[in-house]
JSON list of C-alpha atoms and ligand atoms in Angstrom, two decimals:
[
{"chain": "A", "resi": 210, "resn": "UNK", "atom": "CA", "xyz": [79.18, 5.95, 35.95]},
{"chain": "A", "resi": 211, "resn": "UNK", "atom": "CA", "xyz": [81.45, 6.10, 39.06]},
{"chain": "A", "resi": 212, "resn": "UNK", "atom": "CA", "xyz": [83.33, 9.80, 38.96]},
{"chain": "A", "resi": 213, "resn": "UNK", "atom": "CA", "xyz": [85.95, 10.27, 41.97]},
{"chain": "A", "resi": 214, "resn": "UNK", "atom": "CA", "xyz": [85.69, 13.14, 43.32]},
{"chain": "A", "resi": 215, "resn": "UNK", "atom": "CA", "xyz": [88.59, 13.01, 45.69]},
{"chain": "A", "resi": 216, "resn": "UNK", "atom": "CA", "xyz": [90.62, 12.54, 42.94]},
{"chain": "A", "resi": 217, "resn": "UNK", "atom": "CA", "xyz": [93.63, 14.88, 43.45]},
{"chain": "A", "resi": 218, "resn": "UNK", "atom": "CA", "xyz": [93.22, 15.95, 39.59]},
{"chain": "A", "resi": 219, "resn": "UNK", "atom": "CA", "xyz": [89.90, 17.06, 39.74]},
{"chain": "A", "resi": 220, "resn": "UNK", "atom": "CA", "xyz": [89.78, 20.49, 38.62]},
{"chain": "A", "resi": 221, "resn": "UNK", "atom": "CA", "xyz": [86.23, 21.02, 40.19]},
{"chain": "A", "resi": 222, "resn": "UNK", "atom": "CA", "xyz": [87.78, 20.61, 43.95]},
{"chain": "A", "resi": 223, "resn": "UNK", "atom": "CA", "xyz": [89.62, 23.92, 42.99]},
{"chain": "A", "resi": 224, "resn": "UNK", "atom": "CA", "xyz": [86.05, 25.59, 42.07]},
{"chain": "A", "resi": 225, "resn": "UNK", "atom": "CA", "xyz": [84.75, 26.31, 45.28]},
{"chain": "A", "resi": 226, "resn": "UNK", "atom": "CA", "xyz": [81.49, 23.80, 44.79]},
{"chain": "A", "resi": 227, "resn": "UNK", "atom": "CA", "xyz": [80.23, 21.32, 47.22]},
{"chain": "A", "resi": 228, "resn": "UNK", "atom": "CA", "xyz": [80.31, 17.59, 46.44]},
{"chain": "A", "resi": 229, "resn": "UNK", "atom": "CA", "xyz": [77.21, 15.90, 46.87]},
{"chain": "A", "resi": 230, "resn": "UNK", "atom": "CA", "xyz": [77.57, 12.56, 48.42]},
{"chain": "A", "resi": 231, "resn": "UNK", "atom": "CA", "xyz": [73.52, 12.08, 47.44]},
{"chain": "A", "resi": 232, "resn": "UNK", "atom": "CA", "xyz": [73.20, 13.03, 44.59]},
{"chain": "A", "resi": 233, "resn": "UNK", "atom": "CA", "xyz": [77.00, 12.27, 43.29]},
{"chain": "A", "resi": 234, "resn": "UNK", "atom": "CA", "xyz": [77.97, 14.99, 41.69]},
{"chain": "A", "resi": 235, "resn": "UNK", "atom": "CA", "xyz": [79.40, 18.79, 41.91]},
{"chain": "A", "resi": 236, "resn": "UNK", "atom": "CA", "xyz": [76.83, 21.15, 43.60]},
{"chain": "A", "resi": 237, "resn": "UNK", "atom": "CA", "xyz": [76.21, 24.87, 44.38]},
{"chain": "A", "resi": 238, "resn": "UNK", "atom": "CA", "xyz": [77.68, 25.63, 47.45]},
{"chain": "A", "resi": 239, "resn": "UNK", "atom": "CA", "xyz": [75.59, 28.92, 48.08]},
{"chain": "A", "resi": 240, "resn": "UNK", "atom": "CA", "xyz": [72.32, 28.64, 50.76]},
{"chain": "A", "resi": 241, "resn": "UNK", "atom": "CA", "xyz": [68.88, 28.37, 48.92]},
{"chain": "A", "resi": 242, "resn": "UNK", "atom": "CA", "xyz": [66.80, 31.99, 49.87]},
{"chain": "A", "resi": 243, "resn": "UNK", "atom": "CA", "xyz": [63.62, 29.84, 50.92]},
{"chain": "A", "resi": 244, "resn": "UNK", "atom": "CA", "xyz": [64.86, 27.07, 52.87]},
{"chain": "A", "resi": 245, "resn": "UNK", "atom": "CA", "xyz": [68.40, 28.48, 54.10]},
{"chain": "A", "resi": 246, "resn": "UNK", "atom": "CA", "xyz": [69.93, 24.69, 53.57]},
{"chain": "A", "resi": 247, "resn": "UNK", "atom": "CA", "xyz": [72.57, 24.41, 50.58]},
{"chain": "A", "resi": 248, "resn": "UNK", "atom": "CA", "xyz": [71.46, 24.95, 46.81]},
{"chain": "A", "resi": 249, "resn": "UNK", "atom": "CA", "xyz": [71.46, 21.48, 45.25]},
{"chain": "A", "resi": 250, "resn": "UNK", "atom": "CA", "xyz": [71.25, 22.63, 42.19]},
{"chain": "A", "resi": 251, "resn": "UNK", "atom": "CA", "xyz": [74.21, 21.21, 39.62]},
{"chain": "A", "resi": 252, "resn": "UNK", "atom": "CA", "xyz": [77.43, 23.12, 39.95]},
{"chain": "A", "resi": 253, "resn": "UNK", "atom": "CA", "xyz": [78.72, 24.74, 36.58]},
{"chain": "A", "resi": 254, "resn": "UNK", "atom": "CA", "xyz": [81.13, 23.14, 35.43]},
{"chain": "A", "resi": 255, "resn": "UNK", "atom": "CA", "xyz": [84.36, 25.18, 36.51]},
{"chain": "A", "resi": 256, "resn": "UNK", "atom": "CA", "xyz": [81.77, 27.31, 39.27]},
{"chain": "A", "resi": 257, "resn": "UNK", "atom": "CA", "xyz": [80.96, 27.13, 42.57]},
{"chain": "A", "resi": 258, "resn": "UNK", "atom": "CA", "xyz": [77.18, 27.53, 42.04]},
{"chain": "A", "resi": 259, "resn": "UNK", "atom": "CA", "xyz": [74.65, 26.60, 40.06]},
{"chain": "A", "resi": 260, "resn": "UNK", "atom": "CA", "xyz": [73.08, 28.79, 37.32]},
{"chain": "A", "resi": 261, "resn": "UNK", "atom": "CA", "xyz": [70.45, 30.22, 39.42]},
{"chain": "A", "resi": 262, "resn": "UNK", "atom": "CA", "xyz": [73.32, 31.92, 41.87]},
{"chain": "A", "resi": 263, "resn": "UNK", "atom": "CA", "xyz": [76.10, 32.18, 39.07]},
{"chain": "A", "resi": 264, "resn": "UNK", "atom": "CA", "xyz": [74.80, 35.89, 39.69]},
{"chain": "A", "resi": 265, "resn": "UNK", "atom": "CA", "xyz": [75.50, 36.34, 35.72]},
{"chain": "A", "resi": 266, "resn": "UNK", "atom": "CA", "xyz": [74.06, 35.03, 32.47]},
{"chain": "A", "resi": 267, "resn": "UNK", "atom": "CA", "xyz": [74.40, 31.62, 31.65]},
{"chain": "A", "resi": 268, "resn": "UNK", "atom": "CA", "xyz": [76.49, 32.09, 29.12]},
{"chain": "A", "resi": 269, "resn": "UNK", "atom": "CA", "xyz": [78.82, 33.78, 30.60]},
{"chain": "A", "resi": 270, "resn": "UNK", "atom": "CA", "xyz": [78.91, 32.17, 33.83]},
{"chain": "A", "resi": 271, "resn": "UNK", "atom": "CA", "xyz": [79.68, 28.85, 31.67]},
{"chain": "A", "resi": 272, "resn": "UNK", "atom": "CA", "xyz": [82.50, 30.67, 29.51]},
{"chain": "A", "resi": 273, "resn": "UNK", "atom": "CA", "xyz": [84.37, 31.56, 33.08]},
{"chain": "A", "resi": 274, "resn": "UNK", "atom": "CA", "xyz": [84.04, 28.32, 34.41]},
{"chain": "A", "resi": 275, "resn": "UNK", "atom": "CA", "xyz": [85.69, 27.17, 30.82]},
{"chain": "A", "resi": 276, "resn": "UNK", "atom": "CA", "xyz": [88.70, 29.10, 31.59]},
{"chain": "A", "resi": 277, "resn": "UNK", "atom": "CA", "xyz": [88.74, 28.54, 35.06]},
{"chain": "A", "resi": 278, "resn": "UNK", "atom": "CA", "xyz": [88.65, 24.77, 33.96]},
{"chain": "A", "resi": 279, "resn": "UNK", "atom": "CA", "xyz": [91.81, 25.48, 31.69]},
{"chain": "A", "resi": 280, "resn": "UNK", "atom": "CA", "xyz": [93.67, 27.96, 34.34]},
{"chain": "A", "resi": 281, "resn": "UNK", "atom": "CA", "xyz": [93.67, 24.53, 36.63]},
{"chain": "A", "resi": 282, "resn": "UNK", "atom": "CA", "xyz": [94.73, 21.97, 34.30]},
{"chain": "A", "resi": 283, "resn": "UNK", "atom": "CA", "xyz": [97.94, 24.64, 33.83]},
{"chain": "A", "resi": 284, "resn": "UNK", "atom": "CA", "xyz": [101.30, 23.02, 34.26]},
{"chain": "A", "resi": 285, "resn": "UNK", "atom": "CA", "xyz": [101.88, 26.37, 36.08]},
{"chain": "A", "resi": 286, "resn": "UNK", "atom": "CA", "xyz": [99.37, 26.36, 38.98]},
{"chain": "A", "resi": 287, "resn": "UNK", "atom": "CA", "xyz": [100.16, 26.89, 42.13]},
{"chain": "A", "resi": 288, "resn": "UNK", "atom": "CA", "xyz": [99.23, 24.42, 44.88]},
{"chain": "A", "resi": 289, "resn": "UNK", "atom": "CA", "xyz": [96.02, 26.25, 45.86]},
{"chain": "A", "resi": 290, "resn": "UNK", "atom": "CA", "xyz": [94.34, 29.26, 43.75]},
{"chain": "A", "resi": 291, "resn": "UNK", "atom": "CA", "xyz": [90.56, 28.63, 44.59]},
{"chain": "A", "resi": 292, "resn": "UNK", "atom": "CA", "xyz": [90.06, 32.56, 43.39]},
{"chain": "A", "resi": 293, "resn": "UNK", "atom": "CA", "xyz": [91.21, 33.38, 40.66]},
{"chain": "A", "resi": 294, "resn": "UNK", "atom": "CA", "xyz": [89.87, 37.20, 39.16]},
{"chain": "A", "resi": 295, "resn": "UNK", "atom": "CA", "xyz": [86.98, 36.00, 36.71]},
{"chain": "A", "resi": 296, "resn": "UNK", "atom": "CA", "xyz": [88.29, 39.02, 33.84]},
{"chain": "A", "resi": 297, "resn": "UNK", "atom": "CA", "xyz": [92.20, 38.00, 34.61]},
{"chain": "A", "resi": 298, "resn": "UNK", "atom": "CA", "xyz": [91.34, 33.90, 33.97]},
{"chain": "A", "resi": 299, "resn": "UNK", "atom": "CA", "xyz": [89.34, 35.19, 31.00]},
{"chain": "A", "resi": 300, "resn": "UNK", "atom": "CA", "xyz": [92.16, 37.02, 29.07]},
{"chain": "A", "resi": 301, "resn": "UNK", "atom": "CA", "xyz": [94.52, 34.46, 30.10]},
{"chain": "A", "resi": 302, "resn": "UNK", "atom": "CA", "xyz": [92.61, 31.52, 28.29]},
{"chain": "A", "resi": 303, "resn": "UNK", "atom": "CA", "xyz": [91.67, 34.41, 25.60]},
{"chain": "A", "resi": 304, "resn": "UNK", "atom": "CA", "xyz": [94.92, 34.55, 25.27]},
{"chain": "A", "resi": 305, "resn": "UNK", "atom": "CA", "xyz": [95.94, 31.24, 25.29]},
{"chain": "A", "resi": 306, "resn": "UNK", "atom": "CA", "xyz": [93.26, 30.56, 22.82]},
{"chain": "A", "resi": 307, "resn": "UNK", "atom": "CA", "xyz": [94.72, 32.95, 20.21]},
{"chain": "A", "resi": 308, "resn": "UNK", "atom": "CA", "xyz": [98.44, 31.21, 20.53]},
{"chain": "A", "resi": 309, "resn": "UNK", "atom": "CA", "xyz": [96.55, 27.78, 19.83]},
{"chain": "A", "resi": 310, "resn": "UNK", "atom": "CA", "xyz": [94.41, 28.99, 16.84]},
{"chain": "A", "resi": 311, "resn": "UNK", "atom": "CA", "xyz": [97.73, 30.25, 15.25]},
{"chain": "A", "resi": 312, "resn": "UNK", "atom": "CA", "xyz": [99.90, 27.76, 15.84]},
{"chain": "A", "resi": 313, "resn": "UNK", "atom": "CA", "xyz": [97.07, 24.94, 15.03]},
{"chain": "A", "resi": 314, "resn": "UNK", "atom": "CA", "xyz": [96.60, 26.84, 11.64]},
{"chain": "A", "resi": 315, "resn": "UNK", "atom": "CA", "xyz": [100.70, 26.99, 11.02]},
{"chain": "A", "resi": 316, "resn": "UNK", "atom": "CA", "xyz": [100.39, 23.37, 11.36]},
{"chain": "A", "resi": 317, "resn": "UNK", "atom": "CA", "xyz": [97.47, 22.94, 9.42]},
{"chain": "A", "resi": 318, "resn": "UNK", "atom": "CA", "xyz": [99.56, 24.87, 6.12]},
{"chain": "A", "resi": 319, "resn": "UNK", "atom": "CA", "xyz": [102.52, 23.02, 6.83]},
{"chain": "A", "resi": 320, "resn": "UNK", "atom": "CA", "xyz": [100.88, 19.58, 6.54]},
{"chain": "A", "resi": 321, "resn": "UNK", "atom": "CA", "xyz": [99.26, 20.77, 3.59]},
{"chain": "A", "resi": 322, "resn": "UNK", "atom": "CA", "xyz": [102.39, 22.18, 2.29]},
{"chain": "A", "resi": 323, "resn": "UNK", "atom": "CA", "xyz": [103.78, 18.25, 2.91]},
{"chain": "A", "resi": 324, "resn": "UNK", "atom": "CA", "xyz": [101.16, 17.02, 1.34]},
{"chain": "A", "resi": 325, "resn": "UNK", "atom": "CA", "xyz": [101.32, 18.78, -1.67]},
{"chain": "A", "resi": 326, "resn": "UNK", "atom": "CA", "xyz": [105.10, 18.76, -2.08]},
{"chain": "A", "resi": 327, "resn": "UNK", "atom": "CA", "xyz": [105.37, 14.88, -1.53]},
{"chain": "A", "resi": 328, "resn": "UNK", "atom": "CA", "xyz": [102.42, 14.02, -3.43]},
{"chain": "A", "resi": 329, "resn": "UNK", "atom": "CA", "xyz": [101.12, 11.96, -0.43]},
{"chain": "A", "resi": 330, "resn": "UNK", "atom": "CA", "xyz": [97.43, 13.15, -0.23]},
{"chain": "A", "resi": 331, "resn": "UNK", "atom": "CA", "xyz": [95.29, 10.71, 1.16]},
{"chain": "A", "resi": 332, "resn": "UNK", "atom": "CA", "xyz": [98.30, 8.20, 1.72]},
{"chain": "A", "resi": 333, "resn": "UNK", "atom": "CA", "xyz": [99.37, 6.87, 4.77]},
{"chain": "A", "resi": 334, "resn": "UNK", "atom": "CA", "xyz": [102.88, 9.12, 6.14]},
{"chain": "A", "resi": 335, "resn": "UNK", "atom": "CA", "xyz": [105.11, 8.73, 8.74]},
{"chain": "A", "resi": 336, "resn": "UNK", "atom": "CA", "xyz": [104.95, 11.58, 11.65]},
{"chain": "A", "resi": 337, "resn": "UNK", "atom": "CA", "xyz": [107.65, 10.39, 13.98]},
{"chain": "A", "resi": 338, "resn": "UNK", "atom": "CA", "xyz": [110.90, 9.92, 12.82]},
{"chain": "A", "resi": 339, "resn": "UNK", "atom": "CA", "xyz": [111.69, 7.53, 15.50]},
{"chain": "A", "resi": 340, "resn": "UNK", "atom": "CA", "xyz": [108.79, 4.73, 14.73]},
{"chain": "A", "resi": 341, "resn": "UNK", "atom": "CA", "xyz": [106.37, 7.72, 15.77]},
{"chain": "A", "resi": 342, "resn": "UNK", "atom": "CA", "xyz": [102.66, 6.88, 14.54]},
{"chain": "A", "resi": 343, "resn": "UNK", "atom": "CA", "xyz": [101.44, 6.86, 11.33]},
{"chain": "A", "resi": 344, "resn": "UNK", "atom": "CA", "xyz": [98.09, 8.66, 10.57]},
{"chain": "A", "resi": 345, "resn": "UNK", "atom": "CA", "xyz": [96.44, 9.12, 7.12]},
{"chain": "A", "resi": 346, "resn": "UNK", "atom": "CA", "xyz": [97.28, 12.80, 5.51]},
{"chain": "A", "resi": 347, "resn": "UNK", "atom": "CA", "xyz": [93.84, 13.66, 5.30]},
{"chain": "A", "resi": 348, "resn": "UNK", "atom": "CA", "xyz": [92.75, 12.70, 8.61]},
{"chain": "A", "resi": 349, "resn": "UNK", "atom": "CA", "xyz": [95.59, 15.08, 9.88]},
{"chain": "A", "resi": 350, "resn": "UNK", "atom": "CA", "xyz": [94.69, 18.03, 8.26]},
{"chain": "A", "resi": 351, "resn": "UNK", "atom": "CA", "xyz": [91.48, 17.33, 8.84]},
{"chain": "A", "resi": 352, "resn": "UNK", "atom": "CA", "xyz": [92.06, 17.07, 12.32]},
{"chain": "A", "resi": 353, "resn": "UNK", "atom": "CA", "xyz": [94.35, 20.07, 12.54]},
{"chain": "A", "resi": 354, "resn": "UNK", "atom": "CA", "xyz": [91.37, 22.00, 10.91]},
{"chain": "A", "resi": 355, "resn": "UNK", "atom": "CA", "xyz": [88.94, 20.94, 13.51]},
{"chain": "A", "resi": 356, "resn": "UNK", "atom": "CA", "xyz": [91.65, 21.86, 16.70]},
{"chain": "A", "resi": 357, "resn": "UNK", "atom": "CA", "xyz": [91.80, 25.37, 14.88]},
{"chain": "A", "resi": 358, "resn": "UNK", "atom": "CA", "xyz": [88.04, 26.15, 14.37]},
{"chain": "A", "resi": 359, "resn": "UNK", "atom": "CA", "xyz": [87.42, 25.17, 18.14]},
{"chain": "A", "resi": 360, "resn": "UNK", "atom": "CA", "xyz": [90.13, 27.31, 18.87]},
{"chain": "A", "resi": 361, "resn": "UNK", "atom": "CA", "xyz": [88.80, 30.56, 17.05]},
{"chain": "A", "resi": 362, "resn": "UNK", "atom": "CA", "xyz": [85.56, 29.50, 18.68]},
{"chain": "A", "resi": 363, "resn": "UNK", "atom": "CA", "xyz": [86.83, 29.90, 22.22]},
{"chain": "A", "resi": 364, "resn": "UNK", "atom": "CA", "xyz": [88.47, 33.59, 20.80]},
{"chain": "A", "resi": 365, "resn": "UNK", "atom": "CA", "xyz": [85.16, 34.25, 20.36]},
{"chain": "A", "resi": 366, "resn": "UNK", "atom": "CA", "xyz": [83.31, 33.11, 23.33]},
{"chain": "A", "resi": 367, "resn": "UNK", "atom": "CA", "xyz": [86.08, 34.46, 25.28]},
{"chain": "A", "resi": 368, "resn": "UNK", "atom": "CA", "xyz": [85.91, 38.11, 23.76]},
{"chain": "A", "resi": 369, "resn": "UNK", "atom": "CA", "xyz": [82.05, 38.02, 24.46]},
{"chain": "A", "resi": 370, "resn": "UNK", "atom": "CA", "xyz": [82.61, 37.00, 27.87]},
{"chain": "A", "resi": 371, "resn": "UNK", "atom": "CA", "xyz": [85.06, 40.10, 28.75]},
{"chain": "A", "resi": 372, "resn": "UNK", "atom": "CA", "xyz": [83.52, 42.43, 26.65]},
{"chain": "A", "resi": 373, "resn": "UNK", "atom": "CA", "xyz": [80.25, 41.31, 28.89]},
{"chain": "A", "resi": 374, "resn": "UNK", "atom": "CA", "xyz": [81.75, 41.39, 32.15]},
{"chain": "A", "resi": 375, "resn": "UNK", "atom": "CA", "xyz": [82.75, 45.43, 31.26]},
{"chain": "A", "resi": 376, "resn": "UNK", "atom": "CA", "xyz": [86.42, 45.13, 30.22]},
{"chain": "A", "resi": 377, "resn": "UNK", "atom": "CA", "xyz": [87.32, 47.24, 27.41]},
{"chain": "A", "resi": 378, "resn": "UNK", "atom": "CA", "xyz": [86.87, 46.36, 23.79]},
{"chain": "A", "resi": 379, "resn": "UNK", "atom": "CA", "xyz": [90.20, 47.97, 22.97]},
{"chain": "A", "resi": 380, "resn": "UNK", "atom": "CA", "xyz": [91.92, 46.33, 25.67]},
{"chain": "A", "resi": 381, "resn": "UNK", "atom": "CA", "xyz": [90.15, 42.91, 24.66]},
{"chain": "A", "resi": 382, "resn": "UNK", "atom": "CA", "xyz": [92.01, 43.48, 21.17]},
{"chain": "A", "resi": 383, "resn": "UNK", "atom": "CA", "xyz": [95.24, 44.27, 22.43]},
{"chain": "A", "resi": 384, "resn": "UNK", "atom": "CA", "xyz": [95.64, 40.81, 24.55]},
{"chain": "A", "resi": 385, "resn": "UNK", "atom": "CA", "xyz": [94.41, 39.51, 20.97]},
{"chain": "A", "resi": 386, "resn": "UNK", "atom": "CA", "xyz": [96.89, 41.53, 19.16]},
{"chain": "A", "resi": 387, "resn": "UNK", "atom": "CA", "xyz": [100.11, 40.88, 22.06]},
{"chain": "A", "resi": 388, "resn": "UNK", "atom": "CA", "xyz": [99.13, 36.89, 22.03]},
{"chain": "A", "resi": 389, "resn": "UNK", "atom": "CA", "xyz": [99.38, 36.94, 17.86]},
{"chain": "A", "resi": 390, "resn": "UNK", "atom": "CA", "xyz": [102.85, 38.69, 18.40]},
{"chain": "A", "resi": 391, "resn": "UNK", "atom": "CA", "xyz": [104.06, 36.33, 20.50]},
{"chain": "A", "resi": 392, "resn": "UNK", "atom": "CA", "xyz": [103.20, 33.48, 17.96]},
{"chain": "A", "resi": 393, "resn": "UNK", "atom": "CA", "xyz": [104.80, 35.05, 15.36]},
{"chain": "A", "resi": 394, "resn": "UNK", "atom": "CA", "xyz": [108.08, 35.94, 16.59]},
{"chain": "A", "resi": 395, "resn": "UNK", "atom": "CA", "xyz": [108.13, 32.37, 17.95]},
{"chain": "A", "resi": 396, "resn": "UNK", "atom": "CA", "xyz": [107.05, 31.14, 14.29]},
{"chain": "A", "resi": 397, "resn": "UNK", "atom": "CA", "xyz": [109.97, 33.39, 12.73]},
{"chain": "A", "resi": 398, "resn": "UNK", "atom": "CA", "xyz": [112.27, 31.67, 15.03]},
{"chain": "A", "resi": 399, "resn": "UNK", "atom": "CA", "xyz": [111.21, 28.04, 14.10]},
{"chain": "A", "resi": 400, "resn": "UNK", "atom": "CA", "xyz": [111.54, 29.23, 9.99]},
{"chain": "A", "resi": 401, "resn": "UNK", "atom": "CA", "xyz": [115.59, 30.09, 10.34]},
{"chain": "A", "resi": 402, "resn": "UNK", "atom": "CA", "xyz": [115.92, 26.87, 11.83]},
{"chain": "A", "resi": 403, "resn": "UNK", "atom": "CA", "xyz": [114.88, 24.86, 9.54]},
{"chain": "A", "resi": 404, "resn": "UNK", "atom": "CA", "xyz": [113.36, 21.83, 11.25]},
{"chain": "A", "resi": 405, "resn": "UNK", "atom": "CA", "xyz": [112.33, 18.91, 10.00]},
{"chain": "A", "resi": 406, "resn": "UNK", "atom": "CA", "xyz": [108.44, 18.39, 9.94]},
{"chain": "A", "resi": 407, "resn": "UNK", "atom": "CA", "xyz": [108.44, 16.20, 12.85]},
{"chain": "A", "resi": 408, "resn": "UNK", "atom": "CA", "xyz": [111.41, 18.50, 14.56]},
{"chain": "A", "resi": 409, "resn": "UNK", "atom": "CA", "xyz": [109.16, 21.59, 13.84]},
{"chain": "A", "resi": 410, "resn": "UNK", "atom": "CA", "xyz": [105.87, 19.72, 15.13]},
{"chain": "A", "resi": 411, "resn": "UNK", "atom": "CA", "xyz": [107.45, 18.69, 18.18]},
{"chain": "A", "resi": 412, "resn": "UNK", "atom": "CA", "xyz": [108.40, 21.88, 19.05]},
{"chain": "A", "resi": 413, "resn": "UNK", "atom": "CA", "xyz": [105.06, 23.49, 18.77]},
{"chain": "A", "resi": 414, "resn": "UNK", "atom": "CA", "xyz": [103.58, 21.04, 20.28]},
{"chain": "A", "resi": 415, "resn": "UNK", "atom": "CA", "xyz": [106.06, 21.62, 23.73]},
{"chain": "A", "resi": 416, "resn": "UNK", "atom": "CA", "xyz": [105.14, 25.33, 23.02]},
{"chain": "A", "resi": 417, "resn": "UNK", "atom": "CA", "xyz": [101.38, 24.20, 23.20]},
{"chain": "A", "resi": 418, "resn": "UNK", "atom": "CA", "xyz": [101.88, 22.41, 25.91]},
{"chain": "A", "resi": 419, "resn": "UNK", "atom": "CA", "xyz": [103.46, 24.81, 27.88]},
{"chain": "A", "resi": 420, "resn": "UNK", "atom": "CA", "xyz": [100.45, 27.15, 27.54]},
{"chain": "A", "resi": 421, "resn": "UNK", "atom": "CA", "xyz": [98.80, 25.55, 29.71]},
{"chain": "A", "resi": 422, "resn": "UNK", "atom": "CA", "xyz": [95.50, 24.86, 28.35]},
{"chain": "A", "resi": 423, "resn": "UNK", "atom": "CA", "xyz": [95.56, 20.79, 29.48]},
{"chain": "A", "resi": 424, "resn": "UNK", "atom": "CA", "xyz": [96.27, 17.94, 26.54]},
{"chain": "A", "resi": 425, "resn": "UNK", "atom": "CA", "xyz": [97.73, 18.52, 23.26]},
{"chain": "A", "resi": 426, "resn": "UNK", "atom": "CA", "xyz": [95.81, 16.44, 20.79]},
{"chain": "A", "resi": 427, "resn": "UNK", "atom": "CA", "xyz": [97.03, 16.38, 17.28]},
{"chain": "A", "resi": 428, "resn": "UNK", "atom": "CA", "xyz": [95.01, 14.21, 14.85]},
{"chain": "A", "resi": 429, "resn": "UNK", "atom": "CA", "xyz": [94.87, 10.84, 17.62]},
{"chain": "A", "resi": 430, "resn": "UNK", "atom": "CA", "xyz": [97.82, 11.35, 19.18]},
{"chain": "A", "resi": 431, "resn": "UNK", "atom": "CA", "xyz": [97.90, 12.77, 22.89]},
{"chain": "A", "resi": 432, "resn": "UNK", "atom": "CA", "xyz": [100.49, 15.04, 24.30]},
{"chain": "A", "resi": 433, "resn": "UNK", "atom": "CA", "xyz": [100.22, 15.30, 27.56]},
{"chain": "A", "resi": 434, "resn": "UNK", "atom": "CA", "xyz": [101.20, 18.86, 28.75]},
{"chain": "B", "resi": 83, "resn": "LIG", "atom": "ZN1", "xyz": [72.67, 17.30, 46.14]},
{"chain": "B", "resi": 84, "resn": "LIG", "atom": "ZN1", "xyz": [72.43, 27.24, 43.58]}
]
């Protein structure tokens, strides 16, 4: 497998880790204690060293990296930010992660609601008003479903990670509790409008996208942010 790692859209170039023109990959970039030539152990993904010098546990080392990974791929980074504070990039994608869970369940009711209203379970319906693709019902809100879970998993994962790294529980909750707020005043907005279901999907999806957290992927099709 040939990866490019001068590829301007690598996310890892941001991370701080060495690339590895022997071994051909991402590597710790921090001296090895006995021998005093670089670690070449395998970079975390989203790190600048391996798991030996992450200087945390695994898991959480990995979880940082994860939202390091999704602070880069933002529409709104800047042209370098190498260092970014480990608990700020945490809340952020914590954040982030709530907005997506929400809106990803919204979406999940509303095709269910369509579904059930239309009679159209299991049959194939239109998305896209304008020859936009056609995907089976079920496979939709089956795929929705799966978007949402992953989402509530990374709320999780997330939480643990900055309730690990010493940030308060109560303040943990009240970036959960500000990023459901902002979902539902933006959901109250979308319900006076009265959207069509593509109209309506469309716009959460350019809310999605705007987040920041890389692709949009709704049951096969691919948004790109
Ligand atoms: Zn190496
Ligand atoms: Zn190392």
């Amino acid at each position: 497998m040939t990866t490019e790692p001068l590829r301007d859209d690598d996310p890892m170039r941001l991370s701080g880790a060495t690339w590895c023109d022997e071994h051909d990959r991402w590597e710790c970039a921090r001296p090895s204690k006995r021998s005093g030539v670089r670690c070449h152990g395998n970079a975390i993904r989203g790190m600048a060293t391996c798991r030996m010098h992450a200087g945390r546990s695994s898991a959480m080392a990995k979880a940082i990296g994860e939202a390091n990974l999704a602070a880069w791929s933002s529409s709104a980074r800047s042209a370098d930010v190498p260092s970014l504070d480990p608990g700020t990039v945490v809340l952020d994608q914590l954040r982030v992660a709530v907005m997506r869970a929400d809106l990803y369940g919204e979406m999940l009711r509303w095709q269910l609601e369509v579904e059930e209203e239309s009679g159209l379970v299991g049959a194939t319906y239109a998305v896209g008003r304008d020859g936009g693709g056609r995907v089976e019902t079920g496979e939709r809100a089956r795929g929705l479903a799966v978007l949402e879970a992953a989402e509530r998993d990374r709320v999780v994962r997330f939480a643990k990670t900055a309730h690990d790294m010493g940030i308060a529980e109560r303040h943990v909750e009240l970036e959960q509790e500000r990023a459901s707020l902002v979902t539902s005043a933006f959901r109250a907005a979308l319900a006076v409008l009265e959207l069509l279901p593509a109209d309506r999907d469309l716009a959460v999806r350019t809310f999605l996208g705007k987040l920041g957290a890389g692709d949009v992927v709704v049951a096969g099709e691919v948004t790109s942010a």
